[in-house]
PDB file of C-alpha atoms and ligand atoms in Angstrom:
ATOM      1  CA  UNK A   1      -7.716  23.461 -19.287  1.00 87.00           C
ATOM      2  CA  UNK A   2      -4.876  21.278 -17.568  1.00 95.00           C
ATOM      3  CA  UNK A   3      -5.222  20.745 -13.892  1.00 97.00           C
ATOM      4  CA  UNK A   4      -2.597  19.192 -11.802  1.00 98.00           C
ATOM      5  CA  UNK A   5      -3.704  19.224  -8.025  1.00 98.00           C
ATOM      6  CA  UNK A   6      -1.167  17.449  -5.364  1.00 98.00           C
ATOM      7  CA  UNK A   7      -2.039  17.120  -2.049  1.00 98.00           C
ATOM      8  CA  UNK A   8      -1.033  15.640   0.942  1.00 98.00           C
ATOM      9  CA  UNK A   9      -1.889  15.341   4.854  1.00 96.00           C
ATOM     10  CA  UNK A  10      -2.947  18.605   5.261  1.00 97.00           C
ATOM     11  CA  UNK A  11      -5.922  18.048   3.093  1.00 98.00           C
ATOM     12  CA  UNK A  12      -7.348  15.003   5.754  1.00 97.00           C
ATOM     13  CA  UNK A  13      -6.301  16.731   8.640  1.00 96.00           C
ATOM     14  CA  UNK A  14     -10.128  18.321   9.030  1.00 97.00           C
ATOM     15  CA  UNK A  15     -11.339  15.251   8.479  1.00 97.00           C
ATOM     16  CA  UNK A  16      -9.445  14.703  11.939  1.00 95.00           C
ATOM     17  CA  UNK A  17      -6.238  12.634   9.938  1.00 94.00           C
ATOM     18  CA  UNK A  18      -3.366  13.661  12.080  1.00 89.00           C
ATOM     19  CA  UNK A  19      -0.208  15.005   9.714  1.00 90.00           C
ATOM     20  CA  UNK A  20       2.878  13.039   9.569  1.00 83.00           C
ATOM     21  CA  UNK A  21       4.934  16.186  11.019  1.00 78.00           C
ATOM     22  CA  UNK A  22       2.573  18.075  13.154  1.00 70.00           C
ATOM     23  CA  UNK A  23       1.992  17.893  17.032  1.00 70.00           C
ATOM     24  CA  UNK A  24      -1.171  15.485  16.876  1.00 72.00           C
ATOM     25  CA  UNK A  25       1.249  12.999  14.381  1.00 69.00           C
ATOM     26  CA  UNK A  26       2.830  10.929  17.204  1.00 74.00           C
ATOM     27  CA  UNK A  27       1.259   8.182  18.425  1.00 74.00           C
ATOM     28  CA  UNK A  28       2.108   6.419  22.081  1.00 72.00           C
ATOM     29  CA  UNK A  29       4.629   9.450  21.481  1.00 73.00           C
ATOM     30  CA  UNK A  30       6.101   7.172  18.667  1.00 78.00           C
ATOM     31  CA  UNK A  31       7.457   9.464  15.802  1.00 81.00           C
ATOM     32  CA  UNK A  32       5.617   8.414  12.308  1.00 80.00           C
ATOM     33  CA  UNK A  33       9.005   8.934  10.758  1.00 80.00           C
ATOM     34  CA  UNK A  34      10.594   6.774  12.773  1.00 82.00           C
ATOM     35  CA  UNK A  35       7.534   3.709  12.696  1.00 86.00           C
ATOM     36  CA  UNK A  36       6.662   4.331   9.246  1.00 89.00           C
ATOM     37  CA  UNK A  37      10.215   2.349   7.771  1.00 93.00           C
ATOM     38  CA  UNK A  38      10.954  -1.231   7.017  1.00 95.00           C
ATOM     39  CA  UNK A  39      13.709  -0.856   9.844  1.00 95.00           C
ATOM     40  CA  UNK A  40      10.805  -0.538  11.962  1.00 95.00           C
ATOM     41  CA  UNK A  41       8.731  -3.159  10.664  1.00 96.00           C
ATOM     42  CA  UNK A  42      11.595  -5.741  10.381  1.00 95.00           C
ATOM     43  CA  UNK A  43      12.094  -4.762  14.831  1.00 95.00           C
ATOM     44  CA  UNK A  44       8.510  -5.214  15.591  1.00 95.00           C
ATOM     45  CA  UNK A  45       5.865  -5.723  13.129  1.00 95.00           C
ATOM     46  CA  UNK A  46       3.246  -5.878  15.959  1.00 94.00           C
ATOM     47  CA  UNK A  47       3.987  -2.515  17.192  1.00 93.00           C
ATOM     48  CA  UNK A  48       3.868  -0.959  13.378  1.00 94.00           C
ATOM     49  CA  UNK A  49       0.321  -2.887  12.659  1.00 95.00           C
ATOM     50  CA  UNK A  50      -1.048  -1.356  15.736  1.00 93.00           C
ATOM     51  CA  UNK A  51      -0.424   1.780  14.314  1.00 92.00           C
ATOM     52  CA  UNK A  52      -1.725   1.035  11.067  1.00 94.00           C
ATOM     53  CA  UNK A  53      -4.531  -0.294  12.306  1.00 94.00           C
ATOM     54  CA  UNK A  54      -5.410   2.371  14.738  1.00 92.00           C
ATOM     55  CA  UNK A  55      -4.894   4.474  11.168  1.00 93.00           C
ATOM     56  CA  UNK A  56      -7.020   2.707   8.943  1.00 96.00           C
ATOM     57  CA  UNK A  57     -10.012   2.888  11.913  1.00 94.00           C
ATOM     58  CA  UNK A  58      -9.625   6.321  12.683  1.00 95.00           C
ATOM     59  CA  UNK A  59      -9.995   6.306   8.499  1.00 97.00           C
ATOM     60  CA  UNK A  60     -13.100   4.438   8.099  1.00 97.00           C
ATOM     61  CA  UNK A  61     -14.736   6.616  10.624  1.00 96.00           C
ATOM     62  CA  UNK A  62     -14.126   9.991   9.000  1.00 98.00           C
ATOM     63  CA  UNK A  63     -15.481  11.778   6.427  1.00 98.00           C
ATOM     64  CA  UNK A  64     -14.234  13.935   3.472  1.00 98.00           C
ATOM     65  CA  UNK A  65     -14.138  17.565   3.903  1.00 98.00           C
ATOM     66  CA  UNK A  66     -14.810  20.210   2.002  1.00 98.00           C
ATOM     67  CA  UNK A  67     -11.102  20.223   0.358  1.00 98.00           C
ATOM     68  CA  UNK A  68     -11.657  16.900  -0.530  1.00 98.00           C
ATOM     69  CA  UNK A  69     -15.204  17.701  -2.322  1.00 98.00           C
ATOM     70  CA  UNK A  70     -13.887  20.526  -4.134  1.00 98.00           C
ATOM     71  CA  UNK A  71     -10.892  19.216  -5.312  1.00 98.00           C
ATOM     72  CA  UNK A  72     -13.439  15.989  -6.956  1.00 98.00           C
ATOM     73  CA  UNK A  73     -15.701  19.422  -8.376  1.00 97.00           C
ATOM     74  CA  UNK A  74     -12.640  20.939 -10.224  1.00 97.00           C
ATOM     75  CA  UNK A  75     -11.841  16.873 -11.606  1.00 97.00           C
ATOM     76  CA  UNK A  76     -15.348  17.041 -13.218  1.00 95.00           C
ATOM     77  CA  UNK A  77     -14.787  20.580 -15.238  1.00 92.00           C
ATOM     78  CA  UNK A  78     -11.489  20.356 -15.759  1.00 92.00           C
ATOM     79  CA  UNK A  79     -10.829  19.025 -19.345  1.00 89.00           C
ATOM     80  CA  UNK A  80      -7.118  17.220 -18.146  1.00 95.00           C
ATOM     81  CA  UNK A  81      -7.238  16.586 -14.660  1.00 98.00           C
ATOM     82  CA  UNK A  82      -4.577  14.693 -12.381  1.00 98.00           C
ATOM     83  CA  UNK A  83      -4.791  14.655  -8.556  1.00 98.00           C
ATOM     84  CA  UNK A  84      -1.267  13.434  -7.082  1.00 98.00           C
ATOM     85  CA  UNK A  85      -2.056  12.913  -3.379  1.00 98.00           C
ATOM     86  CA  UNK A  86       0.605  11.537  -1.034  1.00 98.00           C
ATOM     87  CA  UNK A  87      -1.931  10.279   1.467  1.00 98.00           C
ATOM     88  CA  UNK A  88      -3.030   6.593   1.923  1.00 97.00           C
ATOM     89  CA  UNK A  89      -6.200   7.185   3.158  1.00 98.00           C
ATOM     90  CA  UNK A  90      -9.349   7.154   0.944  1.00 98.00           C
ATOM     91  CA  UNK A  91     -11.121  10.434   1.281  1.00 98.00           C
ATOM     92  CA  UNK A  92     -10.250  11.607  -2.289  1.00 98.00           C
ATOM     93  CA  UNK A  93     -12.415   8.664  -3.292  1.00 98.00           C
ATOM     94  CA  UNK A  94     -15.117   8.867  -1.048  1.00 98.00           C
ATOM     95  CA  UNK A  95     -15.212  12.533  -2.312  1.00 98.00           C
ATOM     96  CA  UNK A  96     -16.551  11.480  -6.242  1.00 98.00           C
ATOM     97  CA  UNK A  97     -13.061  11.479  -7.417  1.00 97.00           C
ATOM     98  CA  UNK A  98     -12.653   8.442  -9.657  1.00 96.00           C
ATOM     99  CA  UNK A  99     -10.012   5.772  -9.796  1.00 95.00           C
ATOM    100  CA  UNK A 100      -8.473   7.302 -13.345  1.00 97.00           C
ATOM    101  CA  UNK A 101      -8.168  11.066 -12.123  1.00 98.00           C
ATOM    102  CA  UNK A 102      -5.891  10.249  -8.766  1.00 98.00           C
ATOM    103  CA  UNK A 103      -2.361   8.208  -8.346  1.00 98.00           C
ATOM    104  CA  UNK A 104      -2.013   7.669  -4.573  1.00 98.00           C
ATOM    105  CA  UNK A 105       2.015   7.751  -4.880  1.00 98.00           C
ATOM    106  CA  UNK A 106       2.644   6.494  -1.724  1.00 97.00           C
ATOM    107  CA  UNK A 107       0.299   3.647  -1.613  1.00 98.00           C
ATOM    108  CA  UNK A 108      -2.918   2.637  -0.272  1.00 98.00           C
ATOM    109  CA  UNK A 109      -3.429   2.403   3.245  1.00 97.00           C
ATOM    110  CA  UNK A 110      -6.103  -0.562   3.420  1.00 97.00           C
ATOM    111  CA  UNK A 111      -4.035  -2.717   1.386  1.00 97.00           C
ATOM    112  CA  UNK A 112      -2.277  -5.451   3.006  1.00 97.00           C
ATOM    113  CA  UNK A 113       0.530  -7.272   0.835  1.00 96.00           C
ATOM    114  CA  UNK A 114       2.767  -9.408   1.225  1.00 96.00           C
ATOM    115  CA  UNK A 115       6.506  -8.211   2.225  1.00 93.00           C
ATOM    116  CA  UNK A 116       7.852 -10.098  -0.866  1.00 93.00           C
ATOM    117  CA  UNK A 117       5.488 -11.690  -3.430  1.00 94.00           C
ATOM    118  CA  UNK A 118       2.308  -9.677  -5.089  1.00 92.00           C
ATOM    119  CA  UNK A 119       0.040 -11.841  -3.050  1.00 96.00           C
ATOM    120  CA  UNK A 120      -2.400  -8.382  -1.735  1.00 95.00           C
ATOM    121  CA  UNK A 121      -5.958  -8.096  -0.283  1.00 94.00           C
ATOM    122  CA  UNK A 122      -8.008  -4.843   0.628  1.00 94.00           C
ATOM    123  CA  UNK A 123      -9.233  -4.297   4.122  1.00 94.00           C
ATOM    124  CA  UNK A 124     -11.177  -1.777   3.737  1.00 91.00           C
ATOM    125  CA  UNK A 125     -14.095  -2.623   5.574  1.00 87.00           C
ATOM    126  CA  UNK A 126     -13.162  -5.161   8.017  1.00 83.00           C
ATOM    127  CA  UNK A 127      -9.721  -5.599   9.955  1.00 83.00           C
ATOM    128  CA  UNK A 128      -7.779  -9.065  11.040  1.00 83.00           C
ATOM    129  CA  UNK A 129      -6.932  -9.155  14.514  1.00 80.00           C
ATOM    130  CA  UNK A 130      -3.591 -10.761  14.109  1.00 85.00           C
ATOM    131  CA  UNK A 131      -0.304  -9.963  11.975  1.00 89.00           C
ATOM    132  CA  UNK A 132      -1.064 -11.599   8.273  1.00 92.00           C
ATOM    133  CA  UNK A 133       1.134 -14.142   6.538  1.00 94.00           C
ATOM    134  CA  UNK A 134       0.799 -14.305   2.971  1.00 95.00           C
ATOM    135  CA  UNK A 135      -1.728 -16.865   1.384  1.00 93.00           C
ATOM    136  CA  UNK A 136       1.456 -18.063  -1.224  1.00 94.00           C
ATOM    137  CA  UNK A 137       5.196 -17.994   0.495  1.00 93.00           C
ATOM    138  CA  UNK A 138       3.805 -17.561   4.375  1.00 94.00           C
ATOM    139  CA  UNK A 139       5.942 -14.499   5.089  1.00 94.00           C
ATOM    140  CA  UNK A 140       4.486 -11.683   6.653  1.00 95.00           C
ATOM    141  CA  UNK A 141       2.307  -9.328   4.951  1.00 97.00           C
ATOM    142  CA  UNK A 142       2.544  -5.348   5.537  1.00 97.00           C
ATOM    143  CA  UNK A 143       0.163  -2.491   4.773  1.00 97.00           C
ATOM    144  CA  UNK A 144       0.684  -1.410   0.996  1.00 97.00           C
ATOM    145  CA  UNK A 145       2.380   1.612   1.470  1.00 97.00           C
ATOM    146  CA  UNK A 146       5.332   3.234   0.822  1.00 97.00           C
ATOM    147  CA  UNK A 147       7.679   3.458   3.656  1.00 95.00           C
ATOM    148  CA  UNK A 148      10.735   6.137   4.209  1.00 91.00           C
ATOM    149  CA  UNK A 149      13.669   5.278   1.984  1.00 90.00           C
ATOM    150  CA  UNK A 150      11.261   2.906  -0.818  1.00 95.00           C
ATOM    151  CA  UNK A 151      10.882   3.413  -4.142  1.00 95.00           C
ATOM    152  CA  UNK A 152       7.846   4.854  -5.221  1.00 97.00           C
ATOM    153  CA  UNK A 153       5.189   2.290  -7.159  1.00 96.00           C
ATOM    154  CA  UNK A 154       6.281   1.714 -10.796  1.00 96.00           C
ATOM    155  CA  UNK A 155       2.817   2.048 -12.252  1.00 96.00           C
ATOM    156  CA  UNK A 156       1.959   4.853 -10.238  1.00 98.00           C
ATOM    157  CA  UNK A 157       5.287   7.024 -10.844  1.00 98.00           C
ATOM    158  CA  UNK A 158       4.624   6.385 -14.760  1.00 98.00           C
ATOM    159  CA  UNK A 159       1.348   7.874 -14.817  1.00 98.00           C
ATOM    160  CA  UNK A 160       2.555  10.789 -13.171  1.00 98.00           C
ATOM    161  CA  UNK A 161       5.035  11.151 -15.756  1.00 98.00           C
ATOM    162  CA  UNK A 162       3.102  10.479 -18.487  1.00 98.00           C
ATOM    163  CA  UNK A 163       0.905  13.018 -17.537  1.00 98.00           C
ATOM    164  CA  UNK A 164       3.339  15.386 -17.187  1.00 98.00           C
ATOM    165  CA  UNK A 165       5.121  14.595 -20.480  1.00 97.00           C
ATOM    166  CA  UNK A 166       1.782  14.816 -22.725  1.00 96.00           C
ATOM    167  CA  UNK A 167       1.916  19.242 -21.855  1.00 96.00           C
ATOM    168  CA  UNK A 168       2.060  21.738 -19.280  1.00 97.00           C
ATOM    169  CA  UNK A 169      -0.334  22.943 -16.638  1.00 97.00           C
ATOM    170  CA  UNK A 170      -2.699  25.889 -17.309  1.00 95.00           C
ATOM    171  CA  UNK A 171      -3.455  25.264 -13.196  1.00 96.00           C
ATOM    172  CA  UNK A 172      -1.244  23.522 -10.652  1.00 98.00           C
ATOM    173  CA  UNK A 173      -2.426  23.738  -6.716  1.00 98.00           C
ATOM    174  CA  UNK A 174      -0.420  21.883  -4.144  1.00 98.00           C
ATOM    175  CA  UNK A 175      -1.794  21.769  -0.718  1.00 98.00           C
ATOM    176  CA  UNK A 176      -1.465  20.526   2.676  1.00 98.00           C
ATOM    177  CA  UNK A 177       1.602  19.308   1.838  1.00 98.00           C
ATOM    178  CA  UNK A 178       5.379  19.769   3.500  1.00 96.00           C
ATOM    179  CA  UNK A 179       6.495  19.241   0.414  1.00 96.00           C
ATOM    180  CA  UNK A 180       9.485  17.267   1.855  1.00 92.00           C
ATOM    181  CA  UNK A 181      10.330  15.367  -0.780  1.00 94.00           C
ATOM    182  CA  UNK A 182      12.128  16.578  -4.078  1.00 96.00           C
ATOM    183  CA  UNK A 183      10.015  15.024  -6.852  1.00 97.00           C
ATOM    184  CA  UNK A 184       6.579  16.758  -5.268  1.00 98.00           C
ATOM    185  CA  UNK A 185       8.240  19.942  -5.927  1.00 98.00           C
ATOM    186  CA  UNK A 186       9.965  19.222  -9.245  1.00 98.00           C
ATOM    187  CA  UNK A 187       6.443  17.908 -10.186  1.00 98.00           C
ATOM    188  CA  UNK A 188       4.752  20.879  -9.279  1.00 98.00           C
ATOM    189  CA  UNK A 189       7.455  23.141 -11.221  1.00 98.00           C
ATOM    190  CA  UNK A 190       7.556  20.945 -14.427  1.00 98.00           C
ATOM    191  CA  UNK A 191       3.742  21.122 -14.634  1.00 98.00           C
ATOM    192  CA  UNK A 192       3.822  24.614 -14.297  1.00 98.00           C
ATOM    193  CA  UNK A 193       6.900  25.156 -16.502  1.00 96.00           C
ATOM    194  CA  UNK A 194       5.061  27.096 -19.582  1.00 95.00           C
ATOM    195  CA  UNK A 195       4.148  29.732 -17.522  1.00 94.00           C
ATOM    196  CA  UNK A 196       1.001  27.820 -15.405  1.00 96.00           C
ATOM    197  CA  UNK A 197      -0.466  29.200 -12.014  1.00 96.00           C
ATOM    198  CA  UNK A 198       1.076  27.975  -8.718  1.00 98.00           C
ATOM    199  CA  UNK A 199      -1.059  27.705  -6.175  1.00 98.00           C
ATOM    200  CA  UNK A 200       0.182  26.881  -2.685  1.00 98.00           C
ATOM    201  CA  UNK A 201      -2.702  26.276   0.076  1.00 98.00           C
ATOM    202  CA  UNK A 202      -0.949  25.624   3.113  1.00 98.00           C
ATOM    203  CA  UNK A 203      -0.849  27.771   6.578  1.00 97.00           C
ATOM    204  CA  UNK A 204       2.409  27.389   6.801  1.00 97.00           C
ATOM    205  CA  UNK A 205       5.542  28.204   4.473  1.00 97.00           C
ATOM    206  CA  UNK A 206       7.011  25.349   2.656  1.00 97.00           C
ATOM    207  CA  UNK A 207      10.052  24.683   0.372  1.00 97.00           C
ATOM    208  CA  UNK A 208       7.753  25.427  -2.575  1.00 98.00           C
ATOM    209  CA  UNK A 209       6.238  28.646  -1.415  1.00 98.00           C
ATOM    210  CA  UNK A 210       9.063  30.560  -3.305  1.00 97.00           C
ATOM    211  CA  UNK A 211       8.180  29.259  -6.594  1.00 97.00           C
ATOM    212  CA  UNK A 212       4.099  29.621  -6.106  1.00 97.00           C
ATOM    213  CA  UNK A 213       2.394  32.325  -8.015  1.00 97.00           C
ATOM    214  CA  UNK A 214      -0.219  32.554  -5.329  1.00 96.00           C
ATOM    215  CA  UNK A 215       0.347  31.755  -1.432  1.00 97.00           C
ATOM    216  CA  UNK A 216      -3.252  31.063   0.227  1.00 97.00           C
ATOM    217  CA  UNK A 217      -2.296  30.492   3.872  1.00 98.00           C
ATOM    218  CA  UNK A 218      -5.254  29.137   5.232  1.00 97.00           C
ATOM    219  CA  UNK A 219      -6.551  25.561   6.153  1.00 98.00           C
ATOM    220  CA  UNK A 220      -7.096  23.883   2.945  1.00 98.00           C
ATOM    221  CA  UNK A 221     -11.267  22.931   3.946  1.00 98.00           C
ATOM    222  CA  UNK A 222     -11.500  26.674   3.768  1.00 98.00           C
ATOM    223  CA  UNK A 223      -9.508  27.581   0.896  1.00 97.00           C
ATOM    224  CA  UNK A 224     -10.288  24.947  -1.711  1.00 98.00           C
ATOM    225  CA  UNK A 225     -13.883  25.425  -2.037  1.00 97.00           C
ATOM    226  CA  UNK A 226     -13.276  29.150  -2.588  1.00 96.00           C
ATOM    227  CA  UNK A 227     -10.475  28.744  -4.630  1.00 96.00           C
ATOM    228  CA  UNK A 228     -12.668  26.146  -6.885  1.00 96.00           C
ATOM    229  CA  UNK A 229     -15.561  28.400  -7.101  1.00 94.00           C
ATOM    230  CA  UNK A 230     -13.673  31.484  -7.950  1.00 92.00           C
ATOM    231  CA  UNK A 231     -12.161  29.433 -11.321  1.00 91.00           C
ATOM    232  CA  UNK A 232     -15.525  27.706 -12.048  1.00 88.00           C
ATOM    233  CA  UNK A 233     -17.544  30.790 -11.976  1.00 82.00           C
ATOM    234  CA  UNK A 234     -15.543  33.584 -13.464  1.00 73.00           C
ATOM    235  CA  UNK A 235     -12.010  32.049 -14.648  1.00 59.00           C
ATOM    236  CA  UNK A 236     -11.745  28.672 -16.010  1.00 51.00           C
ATOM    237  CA  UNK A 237     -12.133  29.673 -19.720  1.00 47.00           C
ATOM    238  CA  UNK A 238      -9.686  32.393 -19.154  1.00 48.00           C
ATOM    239  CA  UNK A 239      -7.076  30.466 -17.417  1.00 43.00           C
TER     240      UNK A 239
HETATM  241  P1  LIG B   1       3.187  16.474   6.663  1.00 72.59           P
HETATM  242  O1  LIG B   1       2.629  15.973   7.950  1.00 72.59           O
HETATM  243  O2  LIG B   1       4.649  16.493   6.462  1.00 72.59           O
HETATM  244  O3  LIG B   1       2.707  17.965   6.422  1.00 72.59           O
HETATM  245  C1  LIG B   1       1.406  18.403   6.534  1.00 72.59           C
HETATM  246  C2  LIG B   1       1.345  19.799   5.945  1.00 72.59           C
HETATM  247  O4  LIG B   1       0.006  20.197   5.954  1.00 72.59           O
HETATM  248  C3  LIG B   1       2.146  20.856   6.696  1.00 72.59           C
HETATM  249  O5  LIG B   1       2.874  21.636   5.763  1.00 72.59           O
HETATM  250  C4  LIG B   1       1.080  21.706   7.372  1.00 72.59           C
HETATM  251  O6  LIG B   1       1.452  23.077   7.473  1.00 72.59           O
HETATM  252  C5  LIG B   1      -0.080  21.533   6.431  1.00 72.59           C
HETATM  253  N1  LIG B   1      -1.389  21.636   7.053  1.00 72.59           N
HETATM  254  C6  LIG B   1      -1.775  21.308   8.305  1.00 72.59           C
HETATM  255  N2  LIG B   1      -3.086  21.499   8.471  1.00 72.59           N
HETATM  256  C7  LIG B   1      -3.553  21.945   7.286  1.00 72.59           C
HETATM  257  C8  LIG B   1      -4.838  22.311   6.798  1.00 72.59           C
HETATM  258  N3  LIG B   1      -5.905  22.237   7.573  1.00 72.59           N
HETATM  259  N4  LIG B   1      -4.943  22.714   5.514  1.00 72.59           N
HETATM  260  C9  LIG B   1      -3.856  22.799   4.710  1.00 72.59           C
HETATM  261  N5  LIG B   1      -2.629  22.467   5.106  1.00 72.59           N
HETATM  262  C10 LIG B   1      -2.475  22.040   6.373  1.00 72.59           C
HETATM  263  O7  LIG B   1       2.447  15.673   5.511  1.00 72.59           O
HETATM  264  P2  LIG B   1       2.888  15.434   3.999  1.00 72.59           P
HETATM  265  O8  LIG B   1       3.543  16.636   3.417  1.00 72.59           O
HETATM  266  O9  LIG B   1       1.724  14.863   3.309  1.00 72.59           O
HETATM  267  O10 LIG B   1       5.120   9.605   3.314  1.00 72.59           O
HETATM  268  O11 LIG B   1       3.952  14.328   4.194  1.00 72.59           O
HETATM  269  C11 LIG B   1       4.503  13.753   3.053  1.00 72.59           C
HETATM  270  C12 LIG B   1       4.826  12.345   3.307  1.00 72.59           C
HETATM  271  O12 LIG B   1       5.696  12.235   4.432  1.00 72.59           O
HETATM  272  C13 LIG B   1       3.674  11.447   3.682  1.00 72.59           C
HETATM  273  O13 LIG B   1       2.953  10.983   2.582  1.00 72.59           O
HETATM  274  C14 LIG B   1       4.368  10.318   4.324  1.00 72.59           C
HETATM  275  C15 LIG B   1       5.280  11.123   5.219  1.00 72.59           C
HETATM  276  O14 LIG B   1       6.341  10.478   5.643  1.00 72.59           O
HETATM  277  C16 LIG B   1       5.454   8.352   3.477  1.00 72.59           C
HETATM  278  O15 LIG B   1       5.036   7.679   4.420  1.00 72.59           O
HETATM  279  C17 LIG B   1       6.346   7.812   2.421  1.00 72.59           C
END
């Protein structure tokens, strides 16, 4: 049993994470898009900090829901299991899913590196009050994710495709996601290629709801434990 699960902001936003594109996203009616970019950062890292900031709190005081634990269940029966989440926050983790089962491709929100060197520190428990300069070359540091228009992490875009070059899917269930960007879809079809199950969880049609071989359009805290029980008890051996 191969299990590819990719999620993104959908998946924290009953954990009360607001989505990147939904009506809760902006912030001091800021557009995400628009703060989350090194343009942005480069016109006023204050401004973008504060928002990270107010992110990473709004973070630490939430707790996974019951997408999040279900999606850490299926990691524990599954014999191959990858999670691909697009989201920088750590829920996945607080959830049971370990380190080795999950690439967060666009970066970890509690990171803080520095804008050119590897210098990096975690603040995950406690937060500076003012905008970091790096420890080495004294430039300023930014939160270690991946802004609009970056490459995606070298290390973390190999697993992916490593994963997906050692075989096909049996399973593949991508949810809460927009699925705005190209290589979340082509993932999602490669891994299914050999004939695999598409699951979509999302409330809302997406670019990759024409490819899924099941549509669930329901909040993902809802759907994912039932989805995950339904395999574990009756159709995991099958699959
Ligand atoms: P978006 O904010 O684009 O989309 C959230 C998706 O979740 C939408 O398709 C919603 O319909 C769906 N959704 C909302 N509530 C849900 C729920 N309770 N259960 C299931 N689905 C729900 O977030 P992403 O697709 O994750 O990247 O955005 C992708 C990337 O764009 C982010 O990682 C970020 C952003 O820019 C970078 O910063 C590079």
């Amino acid at each position: 049993m191969r299990v590819l699960v990719i999620t993104g902001a959908g998946v924290s936003a009953e954990s009360g994470i607001p989505t990147f594109r939904g009506k809760d996203g902006y912030w001091r009616s800021l557009d995400p898009a628009k703060l989350a970019t090194p343009e942005a950062f480069a016109r006023d890292p204050k401004l973008v900090w504060e928002w990270y900031r107010e992110r990473r709190q709004r973070i630490r005081n939430a707790q996974p829901n019951a997408g999040h634990i279900a999606i850490a269940k299926l990691s524990q029966r599954a014999d191959n299991f990858l999670l691909v989440t697009q989201n920088v926050d750590d829920l996945h983790a607080r959830a049971g899913l370990p380190k080795e089962k999950m690439v967060q491709i666009h970066g970890d929100i509690f990171i803080t590196r520095c804008s050119r060197c590897d210098f990096s520190f975690s603040e995950r428990n406690e937060e500076q009050q003012q905008i970091p300069r790096c420890a080495k070359c004294a430039l300023l540091m930014r939160p270690g994710v991946v802004w609009f228009g970056e490459q995606l992490p070298w290390n973390e875009l190999h697993r992916v495709e490593n994963y997906l070059d050692r075989g096909s899917c049996d399973l593949v269930i991508v949810a809460g996601t927009t699925a705005t960007f190209g290589y979340i879809i082509d993932w999602a079809l490669r891994a299914s290629r050999d004939g695999g199950e598409l699951i979509e969880v999302n409330p809302e049609e997406t670019p990759l709801s024409q490819f899924a071989t099941q549509l669930v359009r329901e909040p993902a805290a809802i759907a994912l434990p039932r989805i995950v029980d339904a395999l574990l008890i009756s159709r995991l051996s099958e699959l």
